[in-house]
């Protein structure tokens, strides 16, 4: 536990130190956010705010996760699997941000250009996990000690969860401090789950699962440090490089711990963002132009309903904390 606390503190300090260096550099490069014309009018004042802030917390978390990881046991590549998965999805987000910033095209990559590499990467990760002797096709059933063996269906299921989770994280990003705050709480819960699982029945420690907890703790601390610059009014946005990294890291942890079935509870607000977007799209098509929400994802509906941005973020953080506590209360290690 002490090592987890140190990982949180170290990554927090690292992000706090990287921020004041990176933000002015991004300003010099004119890496400013281009606001979508279809977004809330109140967001137009954020035009030009520095983006790609994920570059603050991603390296901070990775360095601290490696520094505080436990050595000595033959590794099952859990930590490197987590880091690589996060970086690969962050790379897709980086490319999207680059097009937005350099080409000044607010939409960035087209939906197909953004989705295709996610699907291919999701399938590759799913196949790797399925064939791994340390992961396999079994999932832990929430609130029980049971395991569910999906067999070959594990591959399409996992690929779907990966793509859904990454896009859910991306959809939640849109208000100052929203995705970073929810992500920080989610990784704190996942760190406790991985820590609990690392203690084996004979009292020994599974170093790889412990390192997974360290990875989560490092992301928790790095996101906490990033919030210093991302809370309202934000001086930097995380960009797609950041939101894709959060989603990729979160689902990678769920794969390694075989806790994908509990992920919708822990990442409830992210799932809510995706569901509201899907409901809006489907109803718009069926009703020939009518809408369920004033704007999707749901956080923008609340925003257009007159609720202050800071209150919406606080409300989402409270819901995230409550859902994580529910998940932890029924967790069987």
CSV table of N, CA and C in Angstrom, one decimal, residues 125-275:
chain,number,residue,atom,x,y,z
A,125,UNK,N,-5.5,-6.9,-29.8
A,125,UNK,CA,-5.3,-7.0,-28.3
A,125,UNK,C,-6.2,-8.1,-27.8
A,126,UNK,N,-7.4,-8.3,-28.3
A,126,UNK,CA,-8.3,-9.4,-27.9
A,126,UNK,C,-7.7,-10.7,-28.2
A,127,UNK,N,-7.1,-10.9,-29.4
A,127,UNK,CA,-6.5,-12.2,-29.8
A,127,UNK,C,-5.3,-12.4,-28.9
A,128,UNK,N,-4.5,-11.4,-28.6
A,128,UNK,CA,-3.3,-11.6,-27.7
A,128,UNK,C,-3.7,-12.0,-26.3
A,129,UNK,N,-4.8,-11.4,-25.8
A,129,UNK,CA,-5.2,-11.7,-24.4
A,129,UNK,C,-5.8,-13.1,-24.4
A,130,UNK,N,-6.5,-13.5,-25.4
A,130,UNK,CA,-7.2,-14.8,-25.5
A,130,UNK,C,-6.1,-15.9,-25.5
A,131,UNK,N,-5.0,-15.7,-26.2
A,131,UNK,CA,-4.0,-16.7,-26.3
A,131,UNK,C,-2.9,-16.6,-25.1
A,132,UNK,N,-3.1,-15.6,-24.3
A,132,UNK,CA,-2.2,-15.5,-23.2
A,132,UNK,C,-2.5,-16.5,-22.1
A,133,UNK,N,-1.5,-17.2,-21.6
A,133,UNK,CA,-1.7,-18.2,-20.5
A,133,UNK,C,-2.0,-17.5,-19.2
A,134,UNK,N,-1.8,-16.2,-19.1
A,134,UNK,CA,-2.0,-15.4,-17.9
A,134,UNK,C,-3.4,-14.7,-17.9
A,135,UNK,N,-4.0,-14.6,-19.0
A,135,UNK,CA,-5.3,-13.9,-19.1
A,135,UNK,C,-6.4,-14.9,-19.5
A,136,UNK,N,-6.3,-15.3,-20.8
A,136,UNK,CA,-7.3,-16.3,-21.3
A,136,UNK,C,-8.7,-15.8,-21.5
A,137,UNK,N,-9.6,-16.7,-21.6
A,137,UNK,CA,-11.0,-16.3,-22.0
A,137,UNK,C,-12.0,-16.2,-20.9
A,138,UNK,N,-11.5,-16.4,-19.6
A,138,UNK,CA,-12.4,-16.3,-18.5
A,138,UNK,C,-12.5,-14.9,-17.9
A,139,UNK,N,-13.8,-14.5,-17.5
A,139,UNK,CA,-14.0,-13.2,-16.9
A,139,UNK,C,-14.6,-13.5,-15.5
A,140,UNK,N,-14.2,-12.6,-14.6
A,140,UNK,CA,-14.7,-12.7,-13.2
A,140,UNK,C,-16.1,-12.0,-13.2
A,141,UNK,N,-17.0,-12.7,-12.6
A,141,UNK,CA,-18.4,-12.2,-12.5
A,141,UNK,C,-18.5,-11.3,-11.3
A,142,UNK,N,-19.0,-10.1,-11.5
A,142,UNK,CA,-19.1,-9.1,-10.4
A,142,UNK,C,-20.0,-9.6,-9.2
A,143,UNK,N,-19.6,-9.3,-8.0
A,143,UNK,CA,-20.4,-9.6,-6.8
A,143,UNK,C,-20.5,-11.1,-6.5
A,144,UNK,N,-19.5,-11.8,-7.0
A,144,UNK,CA,-19.4,-13.3,-6.8
A,144,UNK,C,-18.0,-13.7,-7.0
A,145,UNK,N,-17.8,-15.0,-6.7
A,145,UNK,CA,-16.4,-15.6,-6.9
A,145,UNK,C,-16.4,-16.5,-8.1
A,146,UNK,N,-17.5,-16.3,-8.9
A,146,UNK,CA,-17.6,-17.1,-10.1
A,146,UNK,C,-16.8,-16.6,-11.3
A,147,UNK,N,-16.5,-17.4,-12.2
A,147,UNK,CA,-15.8,-17.0,-13.5
A,147,UNK,C,-16.6,-17.5,-14.7
A,148,UNK,N,-16.6,-16.7,-15.7
A,148,UNK,CA,-17.4,-17.0,-16.9
A,148,UNK,C,-16.5,-17.2,-18.1
A,149,UNK,N,-16.4,-18.4,-18.6
A,149,UNK,CA,-15.5,-18.7,-19.7
A,149,UNK,C,-16.3,-18.4,-21.0
A,150,UNK,N,-15.8,-17.4,-21.7
A,150,UNK,CA,-16.5,-17.0,-23.0
A,150,UNK,C,-16.0,-17.9,-24.2
A,151,UNK,N,-15.0,-18.6,-24.0
A,151,UNK,CA,-14.4,-19.4,-25.2
A,151,UNK,C,-14.0,-18.5,-26.3
A,152,UNK,N,-14.2,-18.9,-27.5
A,152,UNK,CA,-13.8,-18.1,-28.7
A,152,UNK,C,-14.6,-16.7,-28.8
A,153,UNK,N,-15.7,-16.7,-28.1
A,153,UNK,CA,-16.5,-15.4,-28.1
A,153,UNK,C,-15.8,-14.3,-27.4
A,154,UNK,N,-14.8,-14.7,-26.6
A,154,UNK,CA,-14.0,-13.7,-25.9
A,154,UNK,C,-13.4,-12.6,-26.8
A,155,UNK,N,-13.0,-13.1,-28.0
A,155,UNK,CA,-12.3,-12.2,-28.9
A,155,UNK,C,-13.2,-11.0,-29.4
A,156,UNK,N,-14.4,-11.3,-30.0
A,156,UNK,CA,-15.2,-10.2,-30.5
A,156,UNK,C,-15.8,-9.4,-29.3
A,157,UNK,N,-16.1,-10.1,-28.2
A,157,UNK,CA,-16.6,-9.4,-27.0
A,157,UNK,C,-15.5,-8.4,-26.5
A,158,UNK,N,-14.3,-8.8,-26.3
A,158,UNK,CA,-13.3,-7.9,-25.8
A,158,UNK,C,-13.0,-6.8,-26.8
A,159,UNK,N,-12.9,-7.1,-28.1
A,159,UNK,CA,-12.7,-6.1,-29.1
A,159,UNK,C,-13.8,-5.0,-29.0
A,160,UNK,N,-15.0,-5.4,-28.9
A,160,UNK,CA,-16.1,-4.5,-28.7
A,160,UNK,C,-16.0,-3.6,-27.5
A,161,UNK,N,-15.6,-4.2,-26.3
A,161,UNK,CA,-15.5,-3.5,-25.1
A,161,UNK,C,-14.3,-2.5,-25.2
A,162,UNK,N,-13.3,-2.8,-25.9
A,162,UNK,CA,-12.1,-1.9,-26.1
A,162,UNK,C,-12.6,-0.7,-26.9
A,163,UNK,N,-13.2,-0.9,-28.0
A,163,UNK,CA,-13.6,0.2,-28.9
A,163,UNK,C,-14.6,1.1,-28.1
A,164,UNK,N,-15.6,0.4,-27.5
A,164,UNK,CA,-16.6,1.1,-26.8
A,164,UNK,C,-16.1,2.0,-25.6
A,165,UNK,N,-15.1,1.4,-24.9
A,165,UNK,CA,-14.6,2.1,-23.7
A,165,UNK,C,-13.7,3.3,-24.2
A,166,UNK,N,-12.9,3.2,-25.2
A,166,UNK,CA,-12.1,4.3,-25.7
A,166,UNK,C,-13.0,5.4,-26.2
A,167,UNK,N,-14.0,5.1,-26.9
A,167,UNK,CA,-14.9,6.1,-27.5
A,167,UNK,C,-15.8,6.7,-26.4
A,168,UNK,N,-16.1,6.0,-25.3
A,168,UNK,CA,-16.9,6.5,-24.2
A,168,UNK,C,-16.0,7.5,-23.5
A,169,UNK,N,-14.8,7.2,-23.3
A,169,UNK,CA,-13.9,8.2,-22.6
A,169,UNK,C,-13.8,9.5,-23.5
A,170,UNK,N,-13.7,9.3,-24.8
A,170,UNK,CA,-13.6,10.4,-25.6
A,170,UNK,C,-14.8,11.3,-25.6
A,171,UNK,N,-16.0,10.7,-25.6
A,171,UNK,CA,-17.3,11.4,-25.5
A,171,UNK,C,-17.5,12.1,-24.2
A,172,UNK,N,-16.9,11.6,-23.1
A,172,UNK,CA,-17.1,12.2,-21.8
A,172,UNK,C,-16.3,13.5,-21.8
A,173,UNK,N,-15.2,13.6,-22.5
A,173,UNK,CA,-14.3,14.8,-22.5
A,173,UNK,C,-15.1,15.9,-23.2
A,174,UNK,N,-15.2,17.0,-22.6
A,174,UNK,CA,-16.0,18.1,-23.3
A,174,UNK,C,-16.2,19.3,-22.3
A,175,UNK,N,-16.1,19.0,-21.0
A,175,UNK,CA,-16.2,20.1,-20.0
A,175,UNK,C,-14.9,20.1,-19.2
A,176,UNK,N,-14.6,21.3,-18.7
A,176,UNK,CA,-13.3,21.4,-18.0
A,176,UNK,C,-13.2,20.5,-16.8
A,177,UNK,N,-12.3,19.6,-16.8
A,177,UNK,CA,-12.0,18.7,-15.7
A,177,UNK,C,-12.9,17.5,-15.6
A,178,UNK,N,-13.8,17.3,-16.6
A,178,UNK,CA,-14.8,16.2,-16.5
A,178,UNK,C,-14.2,14.8,-16.7
A,179,UNK,N,-13.5,14.6,-17.8
A,179,UNK,CA,-13.0,13.3,-18.1
A,179,UNK,C,-11.8,13.0,-17.1
A,180,UNK,N,-11.0,14.0,-16.8
A,180,UNK,CA,-9.8,13.8,-16.0
A,180,UNK,C,-10.3,13.5,-14.5
A,181,UNK,N,-11.3,14.2,-14.0
A,181,UNK,CA,-11.8,13.9,-12.7
A,181,UNK,C,-12.4,12.5,-12.6
A,182,UNK,N,-13.3,12.2,-13.5
A,182,UNK,CA,-13.9,10.8,-13.5
A,182,UNK,C,-12.8,9.8,-13.7
A,183,UNK,N,-11.9,10.0,-14.6
A,183,UNK,CA,-10.8,9.0,-14.8
A,183,UNK,C,-10.0,8.8,-13.6
A,184,UNK,N,-9.7,9.9,-12.9
A,184,UNK,CA,-8.9,9.8,-11.6
A,184,UNK,C,-9.5,8.9,-10.6
A,185,UNK,N,-10.8,9.1,-10.4
A,185,UNK,CA,-11.6,8.3,-9.5
A,185,UNK,C,-11.6,6.8,-9.9
A,186,UNK,N,-11.9,6.6,-11.2
A,186,UNK,CA,-11.9,5.2,-11.8
A,186,UNK,C,-10.6,4.5,-11.6
A,187,UNK,N,-9.5,5.1,-11.8
A,187,UNK,CA,-8.2,4.5,-11.6
A,187,UNK,C,-7.9,4.2,-10.2
A,188,UNK,N,-8.4,5.1,-9.3
A,188,UNK,CA,-8.2,4.8,-7.9
A,188,UNK,C,-8.9,3.5,-7.5
A,189,UNK,N,-10.2,3.3,-8.0
A,189,UNK,CA,-10.9,2.1,-7.7
A,189,UNK,C,-10.2,0.9,-8.3
A,190,UNK,N,-9.8,1.0,-9.6
A,190,UNK,CA,-9.1,-0.1,-10.2
A,190,UNK,C,-7.8,-0.5,-9.5
A,191,UNK,N,-7.1,0.5,-9.0
A,191,UNK,CA,-5.9,0.3,-8.2
A,191,UNK,C,-6.2,-0.6,-7.0
A,192,UNK,N,-7.3,-0.3,-6.3
A,192,UNK,CA,-7.6,-1.1,-5.1
A,192,UNK,C,-8.0,-2.5,-5.5
A,193,UNK,N,-8.7,-2.7,-6.6
A,193,UNK,CA,-9.1,-4.0,-7.1
A,193,UNK,C,-7.9,-4.8,-7.5
A,194,UNK,N,-7.0,-4.2,-8.2
A,194,UNK,CA,-5.7,-4.9,-8.6
A,194,UNK,C,-4.9,-5.3,-7.4
A,195,UNK,N,-4.8,-4.3,-6.4
A,195,UNK,CA,-4.1,-4.6,-5.2
A,195,UNK,C,-4.7,-5.8,-4.4
A,196,UNK,N,-6.0,-5.8,-4.3
A,196,UNK,CA,-6.7,-6.9,-3.6
A,196,UNK,C,-6.4,-8.2,-4.3
A,197,UNK,N,-6.4,-8.2,-5.6
A,197,UNK,CA,-6.2,-9.5,-6.4
A,197,UNK,C,-4.7,-9.9,-6.3
A,198,UNK,N,-3.8,-9.0,-6.0
A,198,UNK,CA,-2.4,-9.4,-6.0
A,198,UNK,C,-2.0,-10.2,-4.8
A,199,UNK,N,-2.9,-10.2,-3.8
A,199,UNK,CA,-2.6,-11.0,-2.6
A,199,UNK,C,-3.2,-12.4,-2.8
A,200,UNK,N,-2.3,-13.4,-2.9
A,200,UNK,CA,-2.7,-14.7,-3.2
A,200,UNK,C,-3.1,-15.5,-2.0
A,201,UNK,N,-3.9,-16.6,-2.2
A,201,UNK,CA,-4.4,-17.3,-1.0
A,201,UNK,C,-3.3,-17.8,0.0
A,202,UNK,N,-2.1,-18.0,-0.5
A,202,UNK,CA,-1.1,-18.5,0.4
A,202,UNK,C,-0.3,-17.3,1.1
A,203,UNK,N,-0.8,-16.1,0.9
A,203,UNK,CA,-0.2,-14.9,1.5
A,203,UNK,C,0.9,-14.2,0.7
A,204,UNK,N,1.3,-14.9,-0.4
A,204,UNK,CA,2.3,-14.2,-1.2
A,204,UNK,C,1.7,-13.2,-2.1
A,205,UNK,N,2.5,-12.5,-2.9
A,205,UNK,CA,2.0,-11.4,-3.7
A,205,UNK,C,2.3,-11.7,-5.2
A,206,UNK,N,1.3,-11.5,-6.0
A,206,UNK,CA,1.5,-11.6,-7.5
A,206,UNK,C,2.0,-10.3,-7.9
A,207,UNK,N,3.3,-10.2,-8.3
A,207,UNK,CA,4.0,-9.0,-8.6
A,207,UNK,C,3.4,-8.3,-9.8
A,208,UNK,N,2.9,-9.1,-10.8
A,208,UNK,CA,2.4,-8.5,-12.0
A,208,UNK,C,1.1,-7.8,-11.7
A,209,UNK,N,0.2,-8.4,-10.9
A,209,UNK,CA,-1.0,-7.7,-10.5
A,209,UNK,C,-0.8,-6.5,-9.6
A,210,UNK,N,0.3,-6.6,-8.8
A,210,UNK,CA,0.7,-5.5,-8.0
A,210,UNK,C,1.2,-4.3,-8.8
A,211,UNK,N,1.9,-4.7,-9.9
A,211,UNK,CA,2.4,-3.6,-10.8
A,211,UNK,C,1.2,-3.0,-11.6
A,212,UNK,N,0.2,-3.8,-11.8
A,212,UNK,CA,-1.1,-3.2,-12.4
A,212,UNK,C,-1.7,-2.2,-11.5
A,213,UNK,N,-1.7,-2.5,-10.2
A,213,UNK,CA,-2.2,-1.5,-9.2
A,213,UNK,C,-1.3,-0.3,-9.2
A,214,UNK,N,0.0,-0.5,-9.3
A,214,UNK,CA,0.9,0.7,-9.4
A,214,UNK,C,0.7,1.5,-10.6
A,215,UNK,N,0.4,0.9,-11.7
A,215,UNK,CA,0.1,1.6,-13.0
A,215,UNK,C,-1.2,2.5,-12.8
A,216,UNK,N,-2.2,1.9,-12.2
A,216,UNK,CA,-3.5,2.6,-11.9
A,216,UNK,C,-3.2,3.8,-11.0
A,217,UNK,N,-2.4,3.5,-9.9
A,217,UNK,CA,-2.1,4.6,-8.9
A,217,UNK,C,-1.4,5.7,-9.6
A,218,UNK,N,-0.5,5.4,-10.5
A,218,UNK,CA,0.3,6.4,-11.2
A,218,UNK,C,-0.6,7.3,-12.1
A,219,UNK,N,-1.5,6.6,-12.7
A,219,UNK,CA,-2.5,7.4,-13.6
A,219,UNK,C,-3.4,8.3,-12.7
A,220,UNK,N,-3.8,7.7,-11.6
A,220,UNK,CA,-4.6,8.5,-10.6
A,220,UNK,C,-3.9,9.8,-10.2
A,221,UNK,N,-2.6,9.6,-9.8
A,221,UNK,CA,-1.8,10.8,-9.3
A,221,UNK,C,-1.6,11.8,-10.5
A,222,UNK,N,-1.2,11.2,-11.6
A,222,UNK,CA,-0.9,12.1,-12.8
A,222,UNK,C,-2.2,12.9,-13.2
A,223,UNK,N,-3.3,12.3,-13.2
A,223,UNK,CA,-4.6,13.0,-13.5
A,223,UNK,C,-4.9,14.0,-12.5
A,224,UNK,N,-4.6,13.7,-11.2
A,224,UNK,CA,-4.8,14.7,-10.2
A,224,UNK,C,-4.0,15.9,-10.4
A,225,UNK,N,-2.7,15.7,-10.8
A,225,UNK,CA,-1.8,16.8,-11.1
A,225,UNK,C,-2.3,17.6,-12.3
A,226,UNK,N,-2.8,16.9,-13.3
A,226,UNK,CA,-3.3,17.5,-14.6
A,226,UNK,C,-4.5,18.4,-14.3
A,227,UNK,N,-5.3,18.0,-13.3
A,227,UNK,CA,-6.5,18.8,-13.0
A,227,UNK,C,-6.1,20.2,-12.5
A,228,UNK,N,-4.9,20.4,-12.0
A,228,UNK,CA,-4.5,21.7,-11.6
A,228,UNK,C,-4.5,22.7,-12.8
A,229,UNK,N,-4.4,22.2,-14.0
A,229,UNK,CA,-4.4,23.0,-15.2
A,229,UNK,C,-5.7,22.8,-16.0
A,230,UNK,N,-6.5,21.8,-15.7
A,230,UNK,CA,-7.6,21.5,-16.5
A,230,UNK,C,-9.0,21.8,-15.9
A,231,UNK,N,-9.0,22.2,-14.6
A,231,UNK,CA,-10.2,22.6,-14.0
A,231,UNK,C,-10.7,24.0,-14.5
A,232,UNK,N,-12.0,24.2,-14.4
A,232,UNK,CA,-12.6,25.5,-14.9
A,232,UNK,C,-12.0,26.7,-14.2
A,233,UNK,N,-11.6,27.7,-15.0
A,233,UNK,CA,-11.4,27.7,-16.5
A,233,UNK,C,-10.1,27.1,-16.9
A,234,UNK,N,-10.2,26.1,-17.7
A,234,UNK,CA,-9.0,25.3,-18.1
A,234,UNK,C,-8.0,26.1,-18.9
A,235,UNK,N,-6.7,25.9,-18.5
A,235,UNK,CA,-5.6,26.5,-19.3
A,235,UNK,C,-5.1,25.5,-20.3
A,236,UNK,N,-5.6,24.3,-20.2
A,236,UNK,CA,-5.2,23.3,-21.2
A,236,UNK,C,-6.3,22.2,-21.3
A,237,UNK,N,-6.6,21.7,-22.5
A,237,UNK,CA,-7.5,20.6,-22.6
A,237,UNK,C,-6.7,19.3,-22.8
A,238,UNK,N,-7.2,18.2,-22.4
A,238,UNK,CA,-6.4,16.9,-22.6
A,238,UNK,C,-6.4,16.5,-24.1
A,239,UNK,N,-7.3,16.9,-24.9
A,239,UNK,CA,-7.4,16.5,-26.3
A,239,UNK,C,-7.7,15.0,-26.4
A,240,UNK,N,-7.8,14.6,-27.7
A,240,UNK,CA,-8.1,13.2,-27.9
A,240,UNK,C,-6.9,12.3,-27.5
A,241,UNK,N,-5.7,12.8,-27.5
A,241,UNK,CA,-4.5,12.0,-27.1
A,241,UNK,C,-4.7,11.6,-25.7
A,242,UNK,N,-5.3,12.5,-24.9
A,242,UNK,CA,-5.5,12.2,-23.5
A,242,UNK,C,-6.7,11.3,-23.2
A,243,UNK,N,-7.8,11.6,-23.8
A,243,UNK,CA,-9.1,10.8,-23.6
A,243,UNK,C,-8.9,9.4,-24.1
A,244,UNK,N,-8.3,9.3,-25.3
A,244,UNK,CA,-8.0,7.9,-25.8
A,244,UNK,C,-7.1,7.1,-24.9
A,245,UNK,N,-6.1,7.8,-24.4
A,245,UNK,CA,-5.1,7.1,-23.5
A,245,UNK,C,-5.9,6.6,-22.2
A,246,UNK,N,-6.7,7.5,-21.7
A,246,UNK,CA,-7.5,7.1,-20.5
A,246,UNK,C,-8.4,5.8,-20.8
A,247,UNK,N,-9.1,5.9,-21.9
A,247,UNK,CA,-10.0,4.8,-22.2
A,247,UNK,C,-9.2,3.5,-22.5
A,248,UNK,N,-8.1,3.7,-23.2
A,248,UNK,CA,-7.2,2.5,-23.5
A,248,UNK,C,-6.6,1.9,-22.3
A,249,UNK,N,-6.1,2.7,-21.4
A,249,UNK,CA,-5.5,2.2,-20.2
A,249,UNK,C,-6.5,1.5,-19.3
A,250,UNK,N,-7.7,2.1,-19.2
A,250,UNK,CA,-8.7,1.6,-18.3
A,250,UNK,C,-9.2,0.2,-18.8
A,251,UNK,N,-9.4,0.0,-20.1
A,251,UNK,CA,-9.9,-1.3,-20.6
A,251,UNK,C,-8.7,-2.3,-20.5
A,252,UNK,N,-7.5,-1.8,-20.7
A,252,UNK,CA,-6.3,-2.7,-20.6
A,252,UNK,C,-6.2,-3.3,-19.2
A,253,UNK,N,-6.4,-2.5,-18.2
A,253,UNK,CA,-6.4,-2.9,-16.8
A,253,UNK,C,-7.5,-4.0,-16.6
A,254,UNK,N,-8.7,-3.7,-17.1
A,254,UNK,CA,-9.9,-4.6,-17.0
A,254,UNK,C,-9.6,-5.9,-17.6
A,255,UNK,N,-8.8,-5.9,-18.7
A,255,UNK,CA,-8.4,-7.2,-19.4
A,255,UNK,C,-7.5,-8.0,-18.6
A,256,UNK,N,-6.4,-7.3,-18.1
A,256,UNK,CA,-5.4,-8.0,-17.3
A,256,UNK,C,-6.0,-8.6,-16.0
A,257,UNK,N,-6.9,-7.8,-15.3
A,257,UNK,CA,-7.5,-8.3,-14.1
A,257,UNK,C,-8.7,-9.2,-14.3
A,258,UNK,N,-9.1,-9.3,-15.6
A,258,UNK,CA,-10.3,-10.0,-16.0
A,258,UNK,C,-11.6,-9.5,-15.4
A,259,UNK,N,-11.6,-8.2,-15.3
A,259,UNK,CA,-12.8,-7.5,-14.6
A,259,UNK,C,-13.6,-6.6,-15.6
A,260,UNK,N,-13.7,-7.1,-16.8
A,260,UNK,CA,-14.4,-6.3,-17.8
A,260,UNK,C,-15.9,-6.2,-17.5
A,261,UNK,N,-16.5,-7.1,-16.8
A,261,UNK,CA,-17.9,-7.1,-16.5
A,261,UNK,C,-18.3,-6.1,-15.5
A,262,UNK,N,-17.3,-5.7,-14.7
A,262,UNK,CA,-17.5,-4.7,-13.6
A,262,UNK,C,-17.2,-3.3,-14.2
A,263,UNK,N,-16.6,-3.2,-15.3
A,263,UNK,CA,-16.1,-1.9,-15.9
A,263,UNK,C,-17.3,-0.9,-16.1
A,264,UNK,N,-18.5,-1.4,-16.6
A,264,UNK,CA,-19.6,-0.4,-16.8
A,264,UNK,C,-20.1,0.2,-15.5
A,265,UNK,N,-19.8,-0.4,-14.4
A,265,UNK,CA,-20.2,0.2,-13.1
A,265,UNK,C,-19.1,1.2,-12.7
A,266,UNK,N,-17.9,0.8,-12.8
A,266,UNK,CA,-16.8,1.8,-12.4
A,266,UNK,C,-16.8,3.0,-13.4
A,267,UNK,N,-16.9,2.7,-14.7
A,267,UNK,CA,-16.8,3.8,-15.7
A,267,UNK,C,-18.2,4.2,-16.1
A,268,UNK,N,-19.1,4.3,-15.1
A,268,UNK,CA,-20.6,4.5,-15.4
A,268,UNK,C,-20.8,5.8,-16.2
A,269,UNK,N,-20.1,6.9,-15.8
A,269,UNK,CA,-20.4,8.2,-16.5
A,269,UNK,C,-19.9,8.2,-17.9
A,270,UNK,N,-18.8,7.4,-18.2
A,270,UNK,CA,-18.3,7.3,-19.5
A,270,UNK,C,-19.3,6.5,-20.4
A,271,UNK,N,-19.9,5.4,-19.8
A,271,UNK,CA,-20.9,4.6,-20.5
A,271,UNK,C,-22.1,5.4,-20.8
A,272,UNK,N,-22.5,6.3,-19.8
A,272,UNK,CA,-23.6,7.1,-19.9
A,272,UNK,C,-23.5,8.1,-21.1
A,273,UNK,N,-22.3,8.6,-21.3
A,273,UNK,CA,-22.0,9.5,-22.4
A,273,UNK,C,-22.3,8.8,-23.7
A,274,UNK,N,-21.8,7.6,-23.8
A,274,UNK,CA,-22.0,6.8,-25.1
A,274,UNK,C,-23.4,6.5,-25.3
A,275,UNK,N,-24.1,6.0,-24.2
A,275,UNK,CA,-25.5,5.6,-24.4
A,275,UNK,C,-26.4,6.8,-24.8
